[in-house]
CSV table of C-alpha atoms and ligand atoms in Angstrom, one decimal:
chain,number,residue,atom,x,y,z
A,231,UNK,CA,-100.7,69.9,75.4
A,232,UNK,CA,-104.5,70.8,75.7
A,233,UNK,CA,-106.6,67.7,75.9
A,234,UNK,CA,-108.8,66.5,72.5
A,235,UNK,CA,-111.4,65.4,74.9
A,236,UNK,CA,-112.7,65.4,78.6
A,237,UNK,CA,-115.0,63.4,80.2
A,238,UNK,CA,-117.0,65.0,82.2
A,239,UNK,CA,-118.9,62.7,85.1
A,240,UNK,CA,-121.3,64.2,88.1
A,241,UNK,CA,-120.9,62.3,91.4
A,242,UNK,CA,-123.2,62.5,93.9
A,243,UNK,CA,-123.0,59.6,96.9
A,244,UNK,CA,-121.0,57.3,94.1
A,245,UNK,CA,-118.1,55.8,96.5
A,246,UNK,CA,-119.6,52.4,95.6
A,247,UNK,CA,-119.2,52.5,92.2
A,248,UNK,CA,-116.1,55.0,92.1
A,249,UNK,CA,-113.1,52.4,91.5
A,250,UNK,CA,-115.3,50.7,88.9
A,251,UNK,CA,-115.8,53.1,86.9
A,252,UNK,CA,-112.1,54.6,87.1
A,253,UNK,CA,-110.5,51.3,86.2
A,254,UNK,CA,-113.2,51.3,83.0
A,255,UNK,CA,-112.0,55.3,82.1
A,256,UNK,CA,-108.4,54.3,82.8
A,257,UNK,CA,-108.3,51.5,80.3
A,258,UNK,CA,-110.3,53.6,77.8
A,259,UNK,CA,-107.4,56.2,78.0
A,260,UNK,CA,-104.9,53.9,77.8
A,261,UNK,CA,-106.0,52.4,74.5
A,262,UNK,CA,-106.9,55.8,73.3
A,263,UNK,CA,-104.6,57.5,70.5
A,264,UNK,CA,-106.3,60.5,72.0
A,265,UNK,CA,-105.1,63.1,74.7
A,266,UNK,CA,-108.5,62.8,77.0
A,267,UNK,CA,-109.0,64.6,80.2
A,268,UNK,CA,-111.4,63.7,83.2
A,269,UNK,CA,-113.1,65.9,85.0
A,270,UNK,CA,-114.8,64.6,88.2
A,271,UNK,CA,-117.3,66.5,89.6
A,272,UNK,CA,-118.0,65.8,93.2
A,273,UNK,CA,-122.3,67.3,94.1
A,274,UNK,CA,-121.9,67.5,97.6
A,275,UNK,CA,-121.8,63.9,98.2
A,276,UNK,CA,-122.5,62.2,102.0
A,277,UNK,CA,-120.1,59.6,101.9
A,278,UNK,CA,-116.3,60.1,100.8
A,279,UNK,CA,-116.3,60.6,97.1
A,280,UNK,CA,-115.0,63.5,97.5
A,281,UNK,CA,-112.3,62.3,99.2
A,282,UNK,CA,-111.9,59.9,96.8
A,283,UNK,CA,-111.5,61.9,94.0
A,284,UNK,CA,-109.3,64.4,95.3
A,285,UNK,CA,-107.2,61.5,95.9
A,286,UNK,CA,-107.1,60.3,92.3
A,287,UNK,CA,-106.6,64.2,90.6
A,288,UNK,CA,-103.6,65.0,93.2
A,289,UNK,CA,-101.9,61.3,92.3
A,290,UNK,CA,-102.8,61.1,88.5
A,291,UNK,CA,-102.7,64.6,86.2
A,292,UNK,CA,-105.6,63.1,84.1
A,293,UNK,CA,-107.9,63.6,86.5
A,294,UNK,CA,-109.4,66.7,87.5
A,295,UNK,CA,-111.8,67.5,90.4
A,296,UNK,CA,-114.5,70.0,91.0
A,297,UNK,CA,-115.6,69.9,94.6
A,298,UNK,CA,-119.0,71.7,94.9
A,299,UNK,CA,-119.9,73.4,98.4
A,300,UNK,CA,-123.2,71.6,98.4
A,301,UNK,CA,-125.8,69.5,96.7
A,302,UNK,CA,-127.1,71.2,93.7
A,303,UNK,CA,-128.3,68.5,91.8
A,304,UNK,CA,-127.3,66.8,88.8
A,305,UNK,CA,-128.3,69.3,85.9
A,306,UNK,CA,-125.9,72.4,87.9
A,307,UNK,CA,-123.2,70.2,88.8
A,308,UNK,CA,-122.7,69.1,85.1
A,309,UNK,CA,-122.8,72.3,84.5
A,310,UNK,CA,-119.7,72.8,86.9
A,311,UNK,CA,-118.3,70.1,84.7
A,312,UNK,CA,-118.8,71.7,81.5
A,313,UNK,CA,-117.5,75.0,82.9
A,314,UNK,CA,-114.3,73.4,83.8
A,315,UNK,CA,-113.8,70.8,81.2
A,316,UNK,CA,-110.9,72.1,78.8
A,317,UNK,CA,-110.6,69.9,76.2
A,318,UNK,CA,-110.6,71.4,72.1
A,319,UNK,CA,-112.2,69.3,70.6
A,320,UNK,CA,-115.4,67.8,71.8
A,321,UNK,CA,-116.5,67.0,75.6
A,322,UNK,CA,-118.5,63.7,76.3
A,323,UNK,CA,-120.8,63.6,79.5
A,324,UNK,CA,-121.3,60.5,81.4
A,325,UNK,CA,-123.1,59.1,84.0
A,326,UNK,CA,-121.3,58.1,87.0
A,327,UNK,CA,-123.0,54.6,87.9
A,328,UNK,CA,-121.9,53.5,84.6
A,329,UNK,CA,-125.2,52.7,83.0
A,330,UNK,CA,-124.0,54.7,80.1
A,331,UNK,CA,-120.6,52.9,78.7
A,332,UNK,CA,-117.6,54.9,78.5
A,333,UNK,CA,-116.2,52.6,76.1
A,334,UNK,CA,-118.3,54.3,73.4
A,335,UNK,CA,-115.9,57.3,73.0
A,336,UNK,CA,-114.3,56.1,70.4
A,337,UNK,CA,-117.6,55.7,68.2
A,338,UNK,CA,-118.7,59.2,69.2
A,339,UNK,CA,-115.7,60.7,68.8
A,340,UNK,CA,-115.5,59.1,64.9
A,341,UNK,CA,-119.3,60.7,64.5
A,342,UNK,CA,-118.5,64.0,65.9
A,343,UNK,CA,-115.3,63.9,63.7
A,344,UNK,CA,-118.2,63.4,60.5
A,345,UNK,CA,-118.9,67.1,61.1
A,346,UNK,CA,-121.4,66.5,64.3
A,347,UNK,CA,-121.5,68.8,66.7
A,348,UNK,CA,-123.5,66.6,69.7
A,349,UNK,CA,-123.7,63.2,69.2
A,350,UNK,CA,-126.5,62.2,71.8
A,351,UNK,CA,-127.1,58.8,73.0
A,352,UNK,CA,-130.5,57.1,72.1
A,353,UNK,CA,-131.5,54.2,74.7
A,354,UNK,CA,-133.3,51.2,73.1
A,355,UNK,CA,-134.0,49.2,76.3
A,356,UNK,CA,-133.8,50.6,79.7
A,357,UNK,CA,-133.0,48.2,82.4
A,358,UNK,CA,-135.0,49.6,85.2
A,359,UNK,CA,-138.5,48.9,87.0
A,360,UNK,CA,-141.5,49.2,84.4
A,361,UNK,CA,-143.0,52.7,86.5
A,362,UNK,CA,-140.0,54.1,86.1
A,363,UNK,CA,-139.7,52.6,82.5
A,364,UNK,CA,-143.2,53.8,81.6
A,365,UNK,CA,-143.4,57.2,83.2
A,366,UNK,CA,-140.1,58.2,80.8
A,367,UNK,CA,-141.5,56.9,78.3
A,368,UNK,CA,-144.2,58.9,78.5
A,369,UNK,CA,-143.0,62.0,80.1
A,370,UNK,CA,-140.5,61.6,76.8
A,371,UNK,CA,-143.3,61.8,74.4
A,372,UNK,CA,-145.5,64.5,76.4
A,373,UNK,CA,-142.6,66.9,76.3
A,374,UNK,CA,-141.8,66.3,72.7
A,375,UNK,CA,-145.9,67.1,71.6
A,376,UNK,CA,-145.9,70.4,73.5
A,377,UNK,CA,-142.0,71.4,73.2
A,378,UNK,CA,-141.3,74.5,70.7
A,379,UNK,CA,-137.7,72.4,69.8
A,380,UNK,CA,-137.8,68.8,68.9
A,381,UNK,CA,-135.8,67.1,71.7
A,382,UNK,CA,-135.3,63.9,71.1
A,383,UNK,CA,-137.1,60.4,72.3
A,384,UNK,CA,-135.8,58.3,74.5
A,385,UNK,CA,-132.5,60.5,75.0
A,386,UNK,CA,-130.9,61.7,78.5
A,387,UNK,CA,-127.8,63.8,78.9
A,388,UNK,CA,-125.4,61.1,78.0
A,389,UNK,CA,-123.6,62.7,74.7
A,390,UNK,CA,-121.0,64.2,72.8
A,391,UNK,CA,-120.5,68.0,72.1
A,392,UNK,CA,-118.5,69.7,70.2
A,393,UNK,CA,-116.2,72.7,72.0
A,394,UNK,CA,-118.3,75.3,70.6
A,395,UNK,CA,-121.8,74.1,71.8
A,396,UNK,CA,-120.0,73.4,75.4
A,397,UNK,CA,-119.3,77.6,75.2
A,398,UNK,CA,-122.6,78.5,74.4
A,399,UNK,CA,-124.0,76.3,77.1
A,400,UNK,CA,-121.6,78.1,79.4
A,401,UNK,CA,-122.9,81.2,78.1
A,402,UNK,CA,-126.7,80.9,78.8
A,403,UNK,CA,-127.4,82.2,82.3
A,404,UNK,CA,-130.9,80.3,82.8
A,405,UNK,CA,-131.0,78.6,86.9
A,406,UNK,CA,-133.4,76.2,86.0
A,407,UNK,CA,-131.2,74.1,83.7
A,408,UNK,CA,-132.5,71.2,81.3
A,409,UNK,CA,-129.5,70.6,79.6
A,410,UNK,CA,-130.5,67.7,77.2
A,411,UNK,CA,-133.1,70.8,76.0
A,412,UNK,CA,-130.7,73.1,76.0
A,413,UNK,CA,-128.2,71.0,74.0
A,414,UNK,CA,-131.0,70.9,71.2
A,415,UNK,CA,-132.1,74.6,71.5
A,416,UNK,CA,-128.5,75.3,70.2
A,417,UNK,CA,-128.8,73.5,67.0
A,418,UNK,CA,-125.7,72.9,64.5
A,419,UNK,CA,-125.8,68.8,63.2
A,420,UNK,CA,-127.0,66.6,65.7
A,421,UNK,CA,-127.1,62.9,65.6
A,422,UNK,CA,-128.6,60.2,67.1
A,423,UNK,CA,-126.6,56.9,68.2
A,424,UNK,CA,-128.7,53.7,69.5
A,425,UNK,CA,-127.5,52.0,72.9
A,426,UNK,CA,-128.6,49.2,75.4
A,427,UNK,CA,-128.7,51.4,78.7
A,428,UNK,CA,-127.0,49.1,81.0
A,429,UNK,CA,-128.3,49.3,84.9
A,430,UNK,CA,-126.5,50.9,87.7
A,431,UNK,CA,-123.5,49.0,88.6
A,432,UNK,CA,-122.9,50.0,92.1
A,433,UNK,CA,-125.5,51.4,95.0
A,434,UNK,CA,-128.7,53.0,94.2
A,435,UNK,CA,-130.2,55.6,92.1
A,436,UNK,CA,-129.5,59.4,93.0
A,437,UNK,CA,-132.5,60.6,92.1
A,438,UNK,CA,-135.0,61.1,93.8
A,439,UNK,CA,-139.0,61.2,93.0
A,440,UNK,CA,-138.6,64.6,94.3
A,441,UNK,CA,-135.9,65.6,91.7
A,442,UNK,CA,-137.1,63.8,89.1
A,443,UNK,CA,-140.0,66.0,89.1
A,444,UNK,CA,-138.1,68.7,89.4
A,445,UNK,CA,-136.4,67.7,86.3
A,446,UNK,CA,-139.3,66.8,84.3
A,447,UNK,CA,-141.0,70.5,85.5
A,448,UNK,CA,-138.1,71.9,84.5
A,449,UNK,CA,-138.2,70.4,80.7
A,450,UNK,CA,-141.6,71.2,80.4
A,451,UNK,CA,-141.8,74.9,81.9
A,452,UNK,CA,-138.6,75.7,79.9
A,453,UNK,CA,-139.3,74.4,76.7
A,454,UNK,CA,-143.1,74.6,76.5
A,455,UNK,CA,-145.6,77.5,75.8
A,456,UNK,CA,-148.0,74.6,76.6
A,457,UNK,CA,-149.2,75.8,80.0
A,458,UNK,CA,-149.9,79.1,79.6
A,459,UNK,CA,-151.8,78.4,76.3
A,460,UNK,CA,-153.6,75.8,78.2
A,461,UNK,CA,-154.6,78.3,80.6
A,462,UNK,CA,-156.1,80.9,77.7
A,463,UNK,CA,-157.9,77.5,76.7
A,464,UNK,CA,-159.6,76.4,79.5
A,465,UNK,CA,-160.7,80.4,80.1
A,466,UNK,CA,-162.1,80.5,76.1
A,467,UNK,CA,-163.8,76.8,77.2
A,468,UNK,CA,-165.6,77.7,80.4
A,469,UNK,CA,-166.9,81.1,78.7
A,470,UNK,CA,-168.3,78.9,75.9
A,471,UNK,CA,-170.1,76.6,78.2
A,472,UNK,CA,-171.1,79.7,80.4
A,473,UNK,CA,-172.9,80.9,77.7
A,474,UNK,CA,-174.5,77.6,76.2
A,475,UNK,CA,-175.7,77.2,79.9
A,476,UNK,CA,-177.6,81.2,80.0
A,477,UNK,CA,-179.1,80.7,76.2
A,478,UNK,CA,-180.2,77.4,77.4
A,479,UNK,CA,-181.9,78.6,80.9
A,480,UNK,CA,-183.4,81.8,79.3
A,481,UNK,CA,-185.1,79.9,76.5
A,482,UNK,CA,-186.2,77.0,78.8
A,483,UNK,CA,-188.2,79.9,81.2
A,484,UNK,CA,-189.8,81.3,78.5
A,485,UNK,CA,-190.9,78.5,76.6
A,486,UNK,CA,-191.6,76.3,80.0
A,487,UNK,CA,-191.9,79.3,82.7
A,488,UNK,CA,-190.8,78.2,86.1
A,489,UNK,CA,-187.6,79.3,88.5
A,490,UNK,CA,-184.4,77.0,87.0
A,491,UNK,CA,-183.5,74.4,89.4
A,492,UNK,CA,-180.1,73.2,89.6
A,493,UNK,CA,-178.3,73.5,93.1
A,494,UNK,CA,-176.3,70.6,92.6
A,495,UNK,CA,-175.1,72.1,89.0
A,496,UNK,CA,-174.6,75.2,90.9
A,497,UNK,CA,-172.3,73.6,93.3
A,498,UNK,CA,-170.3,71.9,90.7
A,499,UNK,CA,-169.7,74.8,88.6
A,500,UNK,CA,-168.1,76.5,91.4
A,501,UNK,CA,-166.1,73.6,92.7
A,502,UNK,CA,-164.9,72.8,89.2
A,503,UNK,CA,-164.1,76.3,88.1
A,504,UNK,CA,-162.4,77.0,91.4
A,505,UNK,CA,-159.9,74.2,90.6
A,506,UNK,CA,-159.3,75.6,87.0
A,507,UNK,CA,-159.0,79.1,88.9
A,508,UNK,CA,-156.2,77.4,91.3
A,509,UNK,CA,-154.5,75.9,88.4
A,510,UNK,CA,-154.1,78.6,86.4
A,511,UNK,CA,-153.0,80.5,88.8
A,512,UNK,CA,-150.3,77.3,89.9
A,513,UNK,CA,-148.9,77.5,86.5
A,514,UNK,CA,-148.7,81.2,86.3
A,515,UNK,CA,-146.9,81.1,89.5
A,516,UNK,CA,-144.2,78.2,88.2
A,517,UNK,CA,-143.1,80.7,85.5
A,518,UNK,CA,-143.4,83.9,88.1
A,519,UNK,CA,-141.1,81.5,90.4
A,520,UNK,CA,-138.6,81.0,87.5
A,521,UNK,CA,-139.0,84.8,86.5
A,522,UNK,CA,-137.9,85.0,90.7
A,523,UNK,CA,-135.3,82.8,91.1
A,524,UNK,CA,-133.5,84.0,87.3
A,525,UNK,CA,-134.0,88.0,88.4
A,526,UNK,CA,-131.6,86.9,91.6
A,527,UNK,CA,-128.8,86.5,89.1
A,528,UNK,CA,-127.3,84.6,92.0
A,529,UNK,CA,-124.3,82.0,90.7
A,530,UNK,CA,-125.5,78.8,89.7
A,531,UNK,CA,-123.6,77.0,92.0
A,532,UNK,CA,-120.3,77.4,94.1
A,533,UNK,CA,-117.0,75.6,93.6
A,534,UNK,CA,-115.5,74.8,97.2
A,535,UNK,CA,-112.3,73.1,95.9
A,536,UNK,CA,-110.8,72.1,92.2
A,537,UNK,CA,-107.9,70.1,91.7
A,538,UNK,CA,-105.9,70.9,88.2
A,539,UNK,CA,-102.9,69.4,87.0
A,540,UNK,CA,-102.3,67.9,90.3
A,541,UNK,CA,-102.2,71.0,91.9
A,542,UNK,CA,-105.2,72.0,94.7
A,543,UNK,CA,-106.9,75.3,94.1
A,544,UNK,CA,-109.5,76.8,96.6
A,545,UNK,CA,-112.3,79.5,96.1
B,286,LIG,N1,-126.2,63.0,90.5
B,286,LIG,C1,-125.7,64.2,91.0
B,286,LIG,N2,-126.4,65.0,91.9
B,286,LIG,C2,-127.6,64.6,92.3
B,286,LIG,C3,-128.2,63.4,91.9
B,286,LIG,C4,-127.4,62.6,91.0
B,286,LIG,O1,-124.6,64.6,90.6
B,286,LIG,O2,-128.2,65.4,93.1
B,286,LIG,C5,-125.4,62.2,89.6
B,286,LIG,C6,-125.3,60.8,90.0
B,286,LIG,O3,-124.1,60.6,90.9
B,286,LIG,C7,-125.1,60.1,88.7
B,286,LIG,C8,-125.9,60.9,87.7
B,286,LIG,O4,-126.1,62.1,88.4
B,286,LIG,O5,-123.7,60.1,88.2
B,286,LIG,C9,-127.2,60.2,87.4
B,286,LIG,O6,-127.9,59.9,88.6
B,286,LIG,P1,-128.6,58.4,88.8
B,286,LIG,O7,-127.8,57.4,88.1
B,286,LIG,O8,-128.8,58.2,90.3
B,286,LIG,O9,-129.9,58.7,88.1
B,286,LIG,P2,-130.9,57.6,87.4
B,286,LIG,O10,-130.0,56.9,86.4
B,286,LIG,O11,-131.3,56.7,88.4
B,286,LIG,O12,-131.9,58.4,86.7
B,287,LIG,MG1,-128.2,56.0,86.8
């Protein structure tokens, strides 16, 4: 029988936290009137997660593994989760250090069952430092002033979806994934559901400053016309002022005579403008970059080893 529901986690470096988090999903399953599938997904981890979850998917047929041949970061190795969850019905995505509570799949399930097709997690605290608390918080709001889609506040990937927004997000071919965007971009009903984010349970956080970045350049490049408009802007501003500054210089000769003065100004024009010349072209060359790395059409990311039904399945 084909699974109602899968579970789809991302492990990267999670050994720690690994038999916590199993013996939560296990007696979620077990109280579950549902048929619900697991699909670990292993993102090149250092320690022996892997290992680990091999172990579980060849001993228990609820589990399955996807084994990635390297670190591809969070956003492509859900995707390798969402690729091979199979469940048909709805597909809920979870965070592996458990800061987002399994235990909420029944209440999800009854809101996607109300004719939702993503039901997406809203935190209302976050239990982490306050620059990490304050920069989401911002970088949240940011995204949602210049975004051509309204992506939520204050939500991160942690959701339902329905079977048919999991197949259009296997569909779209984009590298750079933002998939909490991309979830929205689709459309049908979405709704909201309000949570305490609880803090990691086990080991420390998997992402770095350097991927969060990545992340957060990713949502904006993506899902924003911002830059490029910012760009026109800036070019429309400077010719403005340009020509505020001749009227200005031609009428101050004539009326006063004398050479304009103004070395310093001089210098500071050129300083300035050069760093809006460098910027421009910065933000030109993110989207040239994405235009690069899309026209490759290489695969998003490679499957080393999956585990099915107990049974082990190279590539
Ligand atoms: N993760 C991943 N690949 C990475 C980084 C993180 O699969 O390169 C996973 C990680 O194991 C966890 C989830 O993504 O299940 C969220 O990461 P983390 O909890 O470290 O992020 P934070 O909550 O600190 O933002
Ligand atoms: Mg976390």
């Amino acid at each position: 029988m084909v699974p109602q529901v899968s579970i789809v986690i991302p492990l990267y470096n999670e050994s720690e936290v690994l038999p916590q988090l199993v013996e939560r999903i296990n007696k979620l399953i077990n109280a579950s009137p549902l048929k619900i599938e697991v699909v670990l997904v292993d993102d090149g981890s250092k320690d022996n997660t892997a290992e680990q979850i091999q172990q579980l998917s060849l001993t228990d047929d609820r589990y399955q593994c996807v084994i990635l041949a390297r670190n591809y970061g969070h956003q492509l190795a859900l995707s390798a989760g969402l690729a091979a969850a199979t469940a048909s019905e709805a597909i809920m995505i979870i965070d592996g250090d458990l800061q987002d509570p399994p235990e909420l799949l029944p209440v999800f399930y009854d809101l996607y069952k109300q004719g939702n097709d993503v039901v997406y997690a809203v935190r209302k605290k976050r239990k982490e430092g306050a620059l990490k608390r304050i920069s989401y918080h911002l970088f949240y709001r940011i995204l949602r002033s210049i975004s051509y889609i309204e992506i939520p506040l204050d939500s991160g990937d942690f959701s339902m979806v329905s079977r048919r927004i999991v197949d259009v997000l296997n569909q779209m071919p984009e590298e750079s994934r933002y998939i909490r965007g991309m979830r929205t971009w689709i459309g049908f009903k979405q709704i909201g559901y309000e949570y305490d984010r609880d803090e990691r349970q086990a080991g420390d956080s998997k992402y770095s400053f350097k991927k969060l970045f990545k992340l957060a350049y990713n949502g904006i490049f993506n899902f924003s016309e911002f830059p490029v408009k910012l760009i026109t802007n800036l070019g429309f501003f400077s010719i403005s002022v340009s020509l505020v500054y001749l009227v200005y210089n031609i009428i101050k000769k004539y009326v006063y005579g004398g050479v304009p003065q103004g070395f310093t100004a001089l210098l500071f024009a050129i300083i300035l403008f050069s760093g809006v010349q460098l910027l421009s072209l910065g933000i030109i060359g993110e989207y040239v970059l994405r235009i690069f790395f899309q026209v490759k059409g290489r695969p998003l990311y490679i499957v080393k080893k999956r585990i099915v039904n107990k049974e082990i399945k190279d590539q």
